[in-house]
Every structure is written in structure tokens, then in C-alpha cells.
Amino acid sequence: MENSEVQNNQIRTTISKVKSETSEITRISKTLLEKSDRITSGAGEQITSLDNLLSAQNQSLATFRETAQQAESIAVSSEQMMSSINEVAASVEQLAANGKSLNISVEEVSTAIIQSAASTKQVADSAVEMAASAAQITSTMTELASSFKNIGDDTKQLSDSVDSTVASIEELGKSNEMNTQAAIELASNAEETTSAVNELASSIEEVSATSESLASNIEKVANSNEELDKSFRLVVENVRKISDLSDSSASSAIELDAASKSVASLASQAEDVSKTMTQSTAAGIDLAKKSLNGLHKVKESINTTAGVMKELGKKSYDIGSIVDTINLISERTNLLSLNASIEAARAGEAGRGFAVVAEEIRNLADRAAKATSDISAIIRSFQEITQEAVNSTNEGLKVVDDGSKLADESLEGLNKIMENIKQTDQVIVNVAKATDEQIKASSSITKMVADTSSQTKHIVKAIEEQALTSSEIAKSMISMKQSAQQLTQSMNEQGKAAREIMKAAQSTTQLSLQLKKSAVEQNEAIKAISGSSQNVRKMAINTTKAVIQQVTAGEQVSKEVSRLESMVNSNTKAMTEQAASAQQITKSVDNIRKQSEQTAKGLEEQTKTMREMTSASQSVSKQIAIIARSTRELISTNDNALTQLSEIRKITERNARESSETNSNTRQLNQIVENLDKVVDDLVV
Amino acid sequence: MAQTKIEQESYILFHLAGTSYGINSQSVKQLEIVEGVTPVPNTPGYVDGVVFTRGQVIPVINLRKRFGFEAAEYNIKTRMIVVTGEGRTVGVIVDSAREFIKIPAASIQPPPENIVGLSGKYLNGITNLEGRIVLILNIEALLMIENN
């Protein structure tokens, strides 16, 4: 009993010990349960934040991929831009070459024009010379005409004196006839009447007186004849002068003809030069049109480039905003990793692995942040470069516009030259026409002058013959004078004899017969003189006619010559105009040359700008390649982070599973302890 | 038992007006990007307002203003550190917070004698982290002062 009592007590003590142990166990297991609950909930939270992190990471990866795509598209655009820029550069160089060839043709045109100007000047000089010789001819002709007029006057005078001589001679003839009749009458009377000897004597004296007057008349005729001879000599002299003058005018006319022909050849030369100039100018216009087309093409290309540049600028701003997003994401990733680290630290030993992963994520986020700041810097410089390229493009566009304007102006200038050349051509044609007319006129003048010369020679010959006749007349007059003197002497003797007749009437009849014979002879002589005088008169009339003809011819020549002079003057004027036009052309061509030089300069500037643009685009291309590389790095880094995060997630899930297992185990343990407690309670009972 | 074994504690490093500070991660509940701060009337100048986080409304203290530095605009780097202690939860606005590091307890030295004063209250110590001077913040002191 006592033993059992002792045993019972022992059992009781043991049971109460067991009870206290079980309650201790229960307490511990409850604490354990609490802790395990906390771990489970912690793991759940961890999973949620990891999920968040994963989705954020995926998002960032997608953004990175987009960035990479953008960078690639930028690279493609920049390559396109490069090729367009190269194309532009090539066309600009071609344009520059065109500009140079234009320059060369303009210089060619210029030399052609200068040549033409020189020729024109030569022509003008010739024209001036021709005008001078025409003036000389005119003055000579005028002189000639005036001397003709002098001759005409002289001839008229001569004619008049001849007329008066003839009249005197006729008078003489008449009175002589009367005398003859009287003598005949006397003879018959002497024969019939011897008684009227006194009468006869007085008649004889009368006859003597008449005879004396005859002698004086004859002397007068002789004197007139001498005068006639003198005027003939003057006429001959004047006619010789005329002949000399007409010879010299013939040589002048030949000179004039030669000068006209040289003007004609110069005009045809000028025409050739103007044709070459027309061709050169047409070629210049063609080239200017080509260069204009080239400039339009350049402008199009530059516009395309400008468009691409703007697109590029826009893209770079897009990338900037993407980079901002990436920056934000990396900041958030850093934040999440810090929070994960805090949670892991709070989890203690259990969170150790997690802490390592969180740190890794933080490092990755930091690297991402650094890469984005690098990209930001690159994009900033890229934007600057793009802006510069846009500016350069705008400048290029301006330069092209200026070039277009210059090319337009040069085209205008060339068209003006073309117009001027056409005008010059017209002037040259006019000159050629005028020169042709001149040549025709001068040849007709030459002919006329030659005609005049030969006519003058004829006249000289006729006048010389006339002179000869006149001197013959003079000779016969002298003999007539002698006869008259003889007659007077005879008459005087007759008078003496008549007084003797008064003594011897018979011899009177004989003497009367003699007288009758002498009177008839005398009459015949006078008739001969009258015939000669008539001849002289005819000749004088002929001379007058010839001289008048000569005067008319001279006047005609004078008229022709003044026509020639006016033609030459108009020719000279045309030539002067031509010279002025040539100078204008030279000036225009000089302008063109200057303009074309300016164009060439503008094109060189353009080429330079294109080169700068090309180098700028190359650097842009490089920068883009750097961005693409950085972005690819970023993507691979992010991929790594993603893998790491997935691992973390797996680990966390395993953790959660294990902790829930722990939890259920703890619950089972708790149940068992409770059961044990019950059993112990039963045992106590 | 674990602390004696490792002899180092984890800290969140943050920057404020050019200086690095450390705050024990045990006091930190979480870090957040500053969003949705609602200004509240009649609060001290260093309180930017209140914010709703994880189902709780907490005051937001601007540490620049609290420490007498010039105020700065919030930006992408600005962080709110949610700290707990003395039965309170408070959001502290700092210039940036990006690092989580472990500092051996032995490397933390007490603050110099001559700055022990008002500022000394807020500091647990000073450490040199590979050439960087880091002030270890006594967050409990800060929270206690807030209580008072």
C-alpha cells in the first residue's frame, strides 16, 4: 500500500513533470508556429515584390529592345543620309565642273567679241578714210565743175566775138558788092562816056575813100581774128586743165572703188565673226540652262537631306524620352532591390541568399543607370550634331538659291548678248548692202569719169584743130590786109591817075576795067573770109555745146559724188553704232564672266559645305553605332538580371513551400502535444 | 547570438546636402519614391505633409529642412525612407538613397567630443567607408524629439 502510495506519488510527480514538459512543448510549438507563420507571410510578400520586379524588368527589357531598334533605324537613316549627301556632293562637283566650262566658254565668247570689236573698229576706220577720200573727190569735182563753168563762159564770149566778126565781115561783103556794082557801072560809064571824066575822077576818089575804109575794115577783121586766136589758146589751156582734172578724178574713183571693196570684205569678215559669236552665245545659254537644272537637282537633294535630318532630330528626341524612362526604371529597380535587402536582413539567416541576389540586382540597376546616363550624354551630342547638320543644310539651300539666281541672271545676260549680236548682224548686213551700193555707184562714177576724160581729149583735139584753122584764117587775113593795103595804094595811084585821066580819058576805061576785075577779086576774097568766119562760128557753137555737155557731165559727177559722200557718211555712222554695240557686248560678256566666276565660287563653297556635312553625318553614324552597342549591352545585362530574378523567384517559392511544410509539421507537432497532454490528463485522472 | 557571431549590421546609406549618412536597416521599414505628399495645415516647417503608404497615413519629414539646410525640389533621385521606432512610423525625405551595406560594429567610432551637442544627439557615430565619411544617424533620437 505504502509502496503503491509511494509509487502513485512517484507517478504523479512524473505525470506533473510530463505535464509541465508538455505545456512547455506546447508553448514552444506555439511560438514556433507563430514564427513559421511570419516566415510564410514574409515569403509571400517576397514573391509579390519579386513578381513586381520581374514585370518591371521585362518592361525595361522591352524598352531596351525598342531602343536598340530605334538605334538601328537611326543607323539605317544615317546611312541613307550619307548616301544622299554623297550624291549631293557628286552633283555639286559636277555642277562646279559645269560652272568652270561655262567660265571657259564665256571667256571664249569674250575674246571673239573683242576680236569682232577690233574688226568693227577697223571697218569704222576704213569708213572714215573712205569718207575723207569722198570729201576730197567732192571738192575736186566742185573745182572741176566751176572750171567747166568758167570754160562755158569763156566759150560763150568767144562765140559772141566770132558772131560780131562774122557780122562785120558780112557788112564788109555787102558794101564791097555795092562797090563792085559801082565799079562795073563806072567801067560801063567810062566805056560809054568819055565826057564825064570829071565825074569819073570824083568817082575814083570816092572809090579810093571807100577803099581806105575797106582797108581799115579788114584791119579790124584781122584784129578780131587775133583776139579769136588768143581766146582759142585760152580755151585750149582750160581744156587741158579739164583733161588733167578728169584724169586725177579717174584715179580717185579707182581708189574709191578699192576702198569700197575692202569695206565689203571687212563687212563679210564681221559677219563671220558675228556668226561664231552667235554660236558661242547659244552654247553659253545651253550651258547656263544645264547648270540651272543641276542646281534644281541639288536643291531637291538638299531638301531631301533636310527632311531626313529633321526626322533624325525627332528620333533623337524620342530616344531621349526612352532614356528618361529607362532611367526611371533603373531608379525603381534600385529602390526595389534596397527594399528586398531590407526584407532579407529582417529575415535573418533565411534571407541570406535573397540578400545576395538583391545586391546583384542593385549592382545591375546601377550599371543600367550608368549606361543610361552615358546614352543621355551621347544623345545630347547627337542632337547638337543633328542641329548643326540642319543648319548646314539650310545654308546649303541658301547657297543653291543664290546659285540659281546667279545662273538666271547669267542666262538673261546671255540672251541680251544674243539680242545685241542679232542687232550687230543686222548692222553688218546693212553695211554690206550699203557697201555693195557704193561699189556699184563708184564703178559707174569710174566709168563716167573715164568717159569725161576721153570726151575732154576729143574736145582738146577739136579745139586744137580749130586753133589751127583760126591761125590759117589769120594768115589769110594778113594776106587780105596786104591786098587791101595794095588796093589802097592802087587806089591812091588810081587817084593820081584819075587826075591824069582827066587828061587821058582813054586809059581810064582800061583802069576802070582793071578796077572792076580787082573789085570782083576782092569780093571773092571777102566771100572766102565770110565762109571761113562762118566755119569759125560753127566751130565756136560746137565748142560751146561740147562745153555745156561737159558742164552737165561735171554736175552729174558732182551729184554722184555727193551721193557717194552721204552714203559713206551713213556707212560711217553705222560703223560707229556697230563699234558702240561691240563695246556694249564686250561689257555684257565681261559681266557674264564675272557672274560665272561668282557662280563657280558659290559652287566651291557648296562643295565645301557638303564635305562638312558628310563628315558631320559620319560622326553621327559613329555615335549611333555607339548607342546601338550600348543598348545591346544594356539588353544583355537586363537579360542576365531577368534570369537572376527568375532564380530568386524559384528560391523564394521553394522557401515558401518549405516554410509552409514547416508550418504544417509544427501544427502536427502541436496536435500531438495536445494529444499527449490529454493522455497525461487522463493518466492523472 | 547571431549578432555576436557576425559583429556587423546592415545600413541604408543616403545623401543629404553633400554628406553621406547611414541608417540602421532594422529601423527602416521600406524605401519609396516620393509621391502623393498632401500638405497639412498648422505643422512645423520641416513637415512636408502626410502620405498614404501600405494602408497607413504617416507624416513626411523633410530632413534638409529639419537639419537646417536649404530646401531642394523633389527629383527622380529623391527618396522617402519609412522608419519605425518608439511606436511611430515616419517618412523621412532625403536627397538620394541607393546603397545597402554592412558595416562592422568595430569600425564605428563615437562622434567627436566637440560636436556633442544638439547635433551630437542625432549621431550614433562616424565611420570611414573606403575613404567616404559616413555619419551614422540615431533615428530613435530623431523620433523621440518628434514625440516631444
PDB file of C-alpha atoms in Angstrom, chain A residues 186-371:
ATOM      1  CA  LEU A 186      31.925 153.072-213.662  1.00  0.00           C
ATOM      2  CA  ALA A 187      33.523 150.819-216.287  1.00  0.00           C
ATOM      3  CA  SER A 188      30.447 150.851-218.414  1.00  0.00           C
ATOM      4  CA  ASN A 189      30.146 154.557-217.954  1.00  0.00           C
ATOM      5  CA  ALA A 190      33.825 155.030-218.773  1.00  0.00           C
ATOM      6  CA  GLU A 191      33.316 152.975-221.846  1.00  0.00           C
ATOM      7  CA  GLU A 192      30.170 154.781-222.734  1.00  0.00           C
ATOM      8  CA  THR A 193      31.099 158.306-221.611  1.00  0.00           C
ATOM      9  CA  THR A 194      34.336 159.862-222.100  1.00  0.00           C
ATOM     10  CA  SER A 195      32.863 163.170-221.471  1.00  0.00           C
ATOM     11  CA  ALA A 196      32.134 162.570-217.875  1.00  0.00           C
ATOM     12  CA  VAL A 197      35.747 162.099-216.939  1.00  0.00           C
ATOM     13  CA  ASN A 198      35.457 164.608-214.189  1.00  0.00           C
ATOM     14  CA  GLU A 199      32.671 162.681-212.828  1.00  0.00           C
ATOM     15  CA  LEU A 200      34.805 159.612-213.117  1.00  0.00           C
ATOM     16  CA  ALA A 201      37.666 161.254-211.337  1.00  0.00           C
ATOM     17  CA  SER A 202      35.490 162.215-208.497  1.00  0.00           C
ATOM     18  CA  SER A 203      34.084 158.713-208.595  1.00  0.00           C
ATOM     19  CA  ILE A 204      37.585 157.326-208.423  1.00  0.00           C
ATOM     20  CA  GLU A 205      38.324 159.452-205.469  1.00  0.00           C
ATOM     21  CA  GLU A 206      35.176 158.219-203.923  1.00  0.00           C
ATOM     22  CA  VAL A 207      36.328 154.712-204.688  1.00  0.00           C
ATOM     23  CA  SER A 208      39.668 155.489-203.096  1.00  0.00           C
ATOM     24  CA  ALA A 209      37.984 156.720-199.996  1.00  0.00           C
ATOM     25  CA  THR A 210      35.848 153.607-199.892  1.00  0.00           C
ATOM     26  CA  SER A 211      38.916 151.503-200.451  1.00  0.00           C
ATOM     27  CA  GLU A 212      40.603 153.126-197.500  1.00  0.00           C
ATOM     28  CA  SER A 213      37.622 152.337-195.339  1.00  0.00           C
ATOM     29  CA  LEU A 214      37.762 148.759-196.657  1.00  0.00           C
ATOM     30  CA  ALA A 215      41.378 148.518-195.587  1.00  0.00           C
ATOM     31  CA  SER A 216      40.552 149.784-192.168  1.00  0.00           C
ATOM     32  CA  ASN A 217      37.682 147.299-192.000  1.00  0.00           C
ATOM     33  CA  ILE A 218      39.981 144.475-192.964  1.00  0.00           C
ATOM     34  CA  GLU A 219      42.387 145.551-190.283  1.00  0.00           C
ATOM     35  CA  LYS A 220      39.547 145.452-187.856  1.00  0.00           C
ATOM     36  CA  VAL A 221      38.707 141.906-189.007  1.00  0.00           C
ATOM     37  CA  ALA A 222      42.338 140.957-188.637  1.00  0.00           C
ATOM     38  CA  ASN A 223      42.393 142.398-185.142  1.00  0.00           C
ATOM     39  CA  SER A 224      39.247 140.471-184.256  1.00  0.00           C
ATOM     40  CA  ASN A 225      40.814 137.385-185.648  1.00  0.00           C
ATOM     41  CA  GLU A 226      43.868 137.838-183.418  1.00  0.00           C
ATOM     42  CA  GLU A 227      41.563 138.185-180.454  1.00  0.00           C
ATOM     43  CA  LEU A 228      39.821 134.998-181.534  1.00  0.00           C
ATOM     44  CA  ASP A 229      43.177 133.251-181.729  1.00  0.00           C
ATOM     45  CA  LYS A 230      44.040 134.406-178.198  1.00  0.00           C
ATOM     46  CA  SER A 231      40.748 133.121-176.806  1.00  0.00           C
ATOM     47  CA  PHE A 232      41.324 129.847-178.623  1.00  0.00           C
ATOM     48  CA  ARG A 233      44.623 129.485-176.827  1.00  0.00           C
ATOM     49  CA  LEU A 234      42.883 130.144-173.508  1.00  0.00           C
ATOM     50  CA  VAL A 235      40.225 127.579-174.381  1.00  0.00           C
ATOM     51  CA  VAL A 236      42.919 125.041-175.211  1.00  0.00           C
ATOM     52  CA  GLU A 237      44.688 125.707-171.942  1.00  0.00           C
ATOM     53  CA  ASN A 238      41.453 125.352-169.966  1.00  0.00           C
ATOM     54  CA  VAL A 239      40.522 122.190-171.807  1.00  0.00           C
ATOM     55  CA  ARG A 240      43.948 120.724-170.971  1.00  0.00           C
ATOM     56  CA  LYS A 241      43.345 121.576-167.332  1.00  0.00           C
ATOM     57  CA  ILE A 242      39.956 119.851-167.585  1.00  0.00           C
ATOM     58  CA  SER A 243      41.630 116.820-169.063  1.00  0.00           C
ATOM     59  CA  ASP A 244      44.213 116.693-166.235  1.00  0.00           C
ATOM     60  CA  LEU A 245      41.497 117.072-163.611  1.00  0.00           C
ATOM     61  CA  SER A 246      39.366 114.356-165.152  1.00  0.00           C
ATOM     62  CA  ASP A 247      42.452 112.066-165.165  1.00  0.00           C
ATOM     63  CA  SER A 248      43.067 112.684-161.492  1.00  0.00           C
ATOM     64  CA  SER A 249      39.345 112.156-160.694  1.00  0.00           C
ATOM     65  CA  ALA A 250      39.513 108.839-162.605  1.00  0.00           C
ATOM     66  CA  SER A 251      42.386 107.663-160.385  1.00  0.00           C
ATOM     67  CA  SER A 252      40.444 108.884-157.288  1.00  0.00           C
ATOM     68  CA  ALA A 253      37.397 106.924-158.468  1.00  0.00           C
ATOM     69  CA  ILE A 254      39.563 103.786-158.809  1.00  0.00           C
ATOM     70  CA  GLU A 255      40.887 104.368-155.281  1.00  0.00           C
ATOM     71  CA  LEU A 256      37.306 104.782-154.041  1.00  0.00           C
ATOM     72  CA  ASP A 257      36.336 101.516-155.714  1.00  0.00           C
ATOM     73  CA  ALA A 258      39.221  99.698-153.986  1.00  0.00           C
ATOM     74  CA  ALA A 259      38.259 101.208-150.606  1.00  0.00           C
ATOM     75  CA  SER A 260      34.619 100.137-151.085  1.00  0.00           C
ATOM     76  CA  LYS A 261      35.754  96.615-151.910  1.00  0.00           C
ATOM     77  CA  SER A 262      37.916  96.444-148.775  1.00  0.00           C
ATOM     78  CA  VAL A 263      34.922  97.667-146.722  1.00  0.00           C
ATOM     79  CA  ALA A 264      32.839  94.891-148.295  1.00  0.00           C
ATOM     80  CA  SER A 265      35.417  92.237-147.375  1.00  0.00           C
ATOM     81  CA  LEU A 266      35.636  93.610-143.816  1.00  0.00           C
ATOM     82  CA  ALA A 267      31.842  93.520-143.572  1.00  0.00           C
ATOM     83  CA  SER A 268      31.783  89.882-144.639  1.00  0.00           C
ATOM     84  CA  GLN A 269      34.536  89.138-142.091  1.00  0.00           C
ATOM     85  CA  ALA A 270      32.445  90.891-139.422  1.00  0.00           C
ATOM     86  CA  GLU A 271      29.503  88.754-140.458  1.00  0.00           C
ATOM     87  CA  ASP A 272      31.574  85.584-139.973  1.00  0.00           C
ATOM     88  CA  VAL A 273      32.737  86.766-136.546  1.00  0.00           C
ATOM     89  CA  SER A 274      29.176  87.583-135.542  1.00  0.00           C
ATOM     90  CA  LYS A 275      28.097  84.091-136.633  1.00  0.00           C
ATOM     91  CA  THR A 276      30.775  82.477-134.443  1.00  0.00           C
ATOM     92  CA  MET A 277      29.680  84.745-131.622  1.00  0.00           C
ATOM     93  CA  THR A 278      26.063  83.676-132.076  1.00  0.00           C
ATOM     94  CA  GLN A 279      27.104  80.025-131.871  1.00  0.00           C
ATOM     95  CA  SER A 280      29.252  80.608-128.774  1.00  0.00           C
ATOM     96  CA  THR A 281      26.447  82.535-127.098  1.00  0.00           C
ATOM     97  CA  ALA A 282      23.942  79.772-127.926  1.00  0.00           C
ATOM     98  CA  ALA A 283      26.351  77.251-126.376  1.00  0.00           C
ATOM     99  CA  GLY A 284      26.633  79.558-123.326  1.00  0.00           C
ATOM    100  CA  ILE A 285      22.863  79.700-122.975  1.00  0.00           C
ATOM    101  CA  ASP A 286      22.723  75.903-123.241  1.00  0.00           C
ATOM    102  CA  LEU A 287      25.335  75.558-120.511  1.00  0.00           C
ATOM    103  CA  ALA A 288      23.583  78.104-118.280  1.00  0.00           C
ATOM    104  CA  LYS A 289      20.342  76.128-118.678  1.00  0.00           C
ATOM    105  CA  LYS A 290      22.169  72.910-117.801  1.00  0.00           C
ATOM    106  CA  SER A 291      23.694  74.483-114.711  1.00  0.00           C
ATOM    107  CA  LEU A 292      20.266  75.741-113.678  1.00  0.00           C
ATOM    108  CA  ASN A 293      18.895  72.183-113.990  1.00  0.00           C
ATOM    109  CA  GLY A 294      21.821  70.908-111.935  1.00  0.00           C
ATOM    110  CA  LEU A 295      21.129  73.499-109.259  1.00  0.00           C
ATOM    111  CA  HIS A 296      17.470  72.436-109.132  1.00  0.00           C
ATOM    112  CA  LYS A 297      18.578  68.840-108.635  1.00  0.00           C
ATOM    113  CA  VAL A 298      20.946  69.930-105.869  1.00  0.00           C
ATOM    114  CA  LYS A 299      18.127  71.830-104.242  1.00  0.00           C
ATOM    115  CA  GLU A 300      15.887  68.738-104.323  1.00  0.00           C
ATOM    116  CA  SER A 301      18.634  66.605-102.816  1.00  0.00           C
ATOM    117  CA  ILE A 302      19.293  69.171-100.100  1.00  0.00           C
ATOM    118  CA  ASN A 303      15.575  69.323 -99.326  1.00  0.00           C
ATOM    119  CA  THR A 304      15.512  65.532 -99.002  1.00  0.00           C
ATOM    120  CA  THR A 305      18.547  65.722 -96.733  1.00  0.00           C
ATOM    121  CA  ALA A 306      16.878  68.414 -94.653  1.00  0.00           C
ATOM    122  CA  GLY A 307      13.807  66.161 -94.281  1.00  0.00           C
ATOM    123  CA  VAL A 308      15.972  63.228 -93.199  1.00  0.00           C
ATOM    124  CA  MET A 309      17.814  65.498 -90.746  1.00  0.00           C
ATOM    125  CA  LYS A 310      14.558  66.648 -89.185  1.00  0.00           C
ATOM    126  CA  GLU A 311      13.387  63.039 -88.878  1.00  0.00           C
ATOM    127  CA  LEU A 312      16.703  62.208 -87.255  1.00  0.00           C
ATOM    128  CA  GLY A 313      16.307  65.063 -84.795  1.00  0.00           C
ATOM    129  CA  LYS A 314      12.814  63.832 -83.899  1.00  0.00           C
ATOM    130  CA  LYS A 315      14.101  60.267 -83.440  1.00  0.00           C
ATOM    131  CA  SER A 316      16.837  61.510 -81.158  1.00  0.00           C
ATOM    132  CA  TYR A 317      14.218  63.291 -79.011  1.00  0.00           C
ATOM    133  CA  ASP A 318      12.225  60.014 -78.922  1.00  0.00           C
ATOM    134  CA  ILE A 319      15.344  58.216 -77.756  1.00  0.00           C
ATOM    135  CA  GLY A 320      15.850  60.907 -75.122  1.00  0.00           C
ATOM    136  CA  SER A 321      12.409  60.253 -73.692  1.00  0.00           C
ATOM    137  CA  ILE A 322      13.050  56.490 -73.820  1.00  0.00           C
ATOM    138  CA  VAL A 323      16.293  57.029 -71.959  1.00  0.00           C
ATOM    139  CA  ASP A 324      14.384  59.027 -69.337  1.00  0.00           C
ATOM    140  CA  THR A 325      12.011  56.074 -68.951  1.00  0.00           C
ATOM    141  CA  ILE A 326      14.960  53.700 -68.620  1.00  0.00           C
ATOM    142  CA  ASN A 327      16.446  55.994 -66.019  1.00  0.00           C
ATOM    143  CA  LEU A 328      13.195  55.915 -64.056  1.00  0.00           C
ATOM    144  CA  ILE A 329      13.064  52.133 -64.330  1.00  0.00           C
ATOM    145  CA  SER A 330      16.647  51.741 -63.122  1.00  0.00           C
ATOM    146  CA  GLU A 331      15.866  54.054 -60.194  1.00  0.00           C
ATOM    147  CA  ARG A 332      12.825  51.912 -59.362  1.00  0.00           C
ATOM    148  CA  THR A 333      14.863  48.727 -59.690  1.00  0.00           C
ATOM    149  CA  ASN A 334      17.433  50.143 -57.292  1.00  0.00           C
ATOM    150  CA  LEU A 335      14.618  51.019 -54.878  1.00  0.00           C
ATOM    151  CA  LEU A 336      13.085  47.530 -55.099  1.00  0.00           C
ATOM    152  CA  SER A 337      16.463  45.901 -54.563  1.00  0.00           C
ATOM    153  CA  LEU A 338      17.050  48.084 -51.477  1.00  0.00           C
ATOM    154  CA  ASN A 339      13.624  47.089 -50.141  1.00  0.00           C
ATOM    155  CA  ALA A 340      14.419  43.445 -50.896  1.00  0.00           C
ATOM    156  CA  SER A 341      17.693  43.818 -48.994  1.00  0.00           C
ATOM    157  CA  ILE A 342      15.847  45.330 -46.040  1.00  0.00           C
ATOM    158  CA  GLU A 343      13.368  42.404 -46.052  1.00  0.00           C
ATOM    159  CA  ALA A 344      16.182  39.888 -46.392  1.00  0.00           C
ATOM    160  CA  ALA A 345      18.048  41.439 -43.468  1.00  0.00           C
ATOM    161  CA  ARG A 346      14.883  41.219 -41.447  1.00  0.00           C
ATOM    162  CA  ALA A 347      14.525  37.522 -42.367  1.00  0.00           C
ATOM    163  CA  GLY A 348      17.992  36.899 -40.944  1.00  0.00           C
ATOM    164  CA  GLU A 349      19.685  33.612 -41.919  1.00  0.00           C
ATOM    165  CA  ALA A 350      16.723  32.625 -44.111  1.00  0.00           C
ATOM    166  CA  GLY A 351      17.073  35.781 -46.149  1.00  0.00           C
ATOM    167  CA  ARG A 352      20.814  35.472 -46.709  1.00  0.00           C
ATOM    168  CA  GLY A 353      20.664  34.062 -50.253  1.00  0.00           C
ATOM    169  CA  PHE A 354      17.973  36.534 -51.080  1.00  0.00           C
ATOM    170  CA  ALA A 355      20.164  39.393 -49.823  1.00  0.00           C
ATOM    171  CA  VAL A 356      22.945  38.329 -52.205  1.00  0.00           C
ATOM    172  CA  VAL A 357      20.504  38.308 -55.130  1.00  0.00           C
ATOM    173  CA  ALA A 358      19.095  41.699 -54.125  1.00  0.00           C
ATOM    174  CA  GLU A 359      22.602  43.129 -54.086  1.00  0.00           C
ATOM    175  CA  GLU A 360      23.258  41.658 -57.517  1.00  0.00           C
ATOM    176  CA  ILE A 361      20.065  43.304 -58.791  1.00  0.00           C
ATOM    177  CA  ARG A 362      21.141  46.612 -57.257  1.00  0.00           C
ATOM    178  CA  ASN A 363      24.502  46.366 -59.000  1.00  0.00           C
ATOM    179  CA  LEU A 364      22.744  45.690 -62.284  1.00  0.00           C
ATOM    180  CA  ALA A 365      20.402  48.627 -61.749  1.00  0.00           C
ATOM    181  CA  ASP A 366      23.415  50.844 -61.031  1.00  0.00           C
ATOM    182  CA  ARG A 367      25.076  49.673 -64.205  1.00  0.00           C
ATOM    183  CA  ALA A 368      21.863  50.355 -66.098  1.00  0.00           C
ATOM    184  CA  ALA A 369      21.730  53.852 -64.593  1.00  0.00           C
ATOM    185  CA  LYS A 370      25.317  54.499 -65.649  1.00  0.00           C
ATOM    186  CA  ALA A 371      24.643  53.199 -69.186  1.00  0.00           C
TER     187      ALA A 371
END
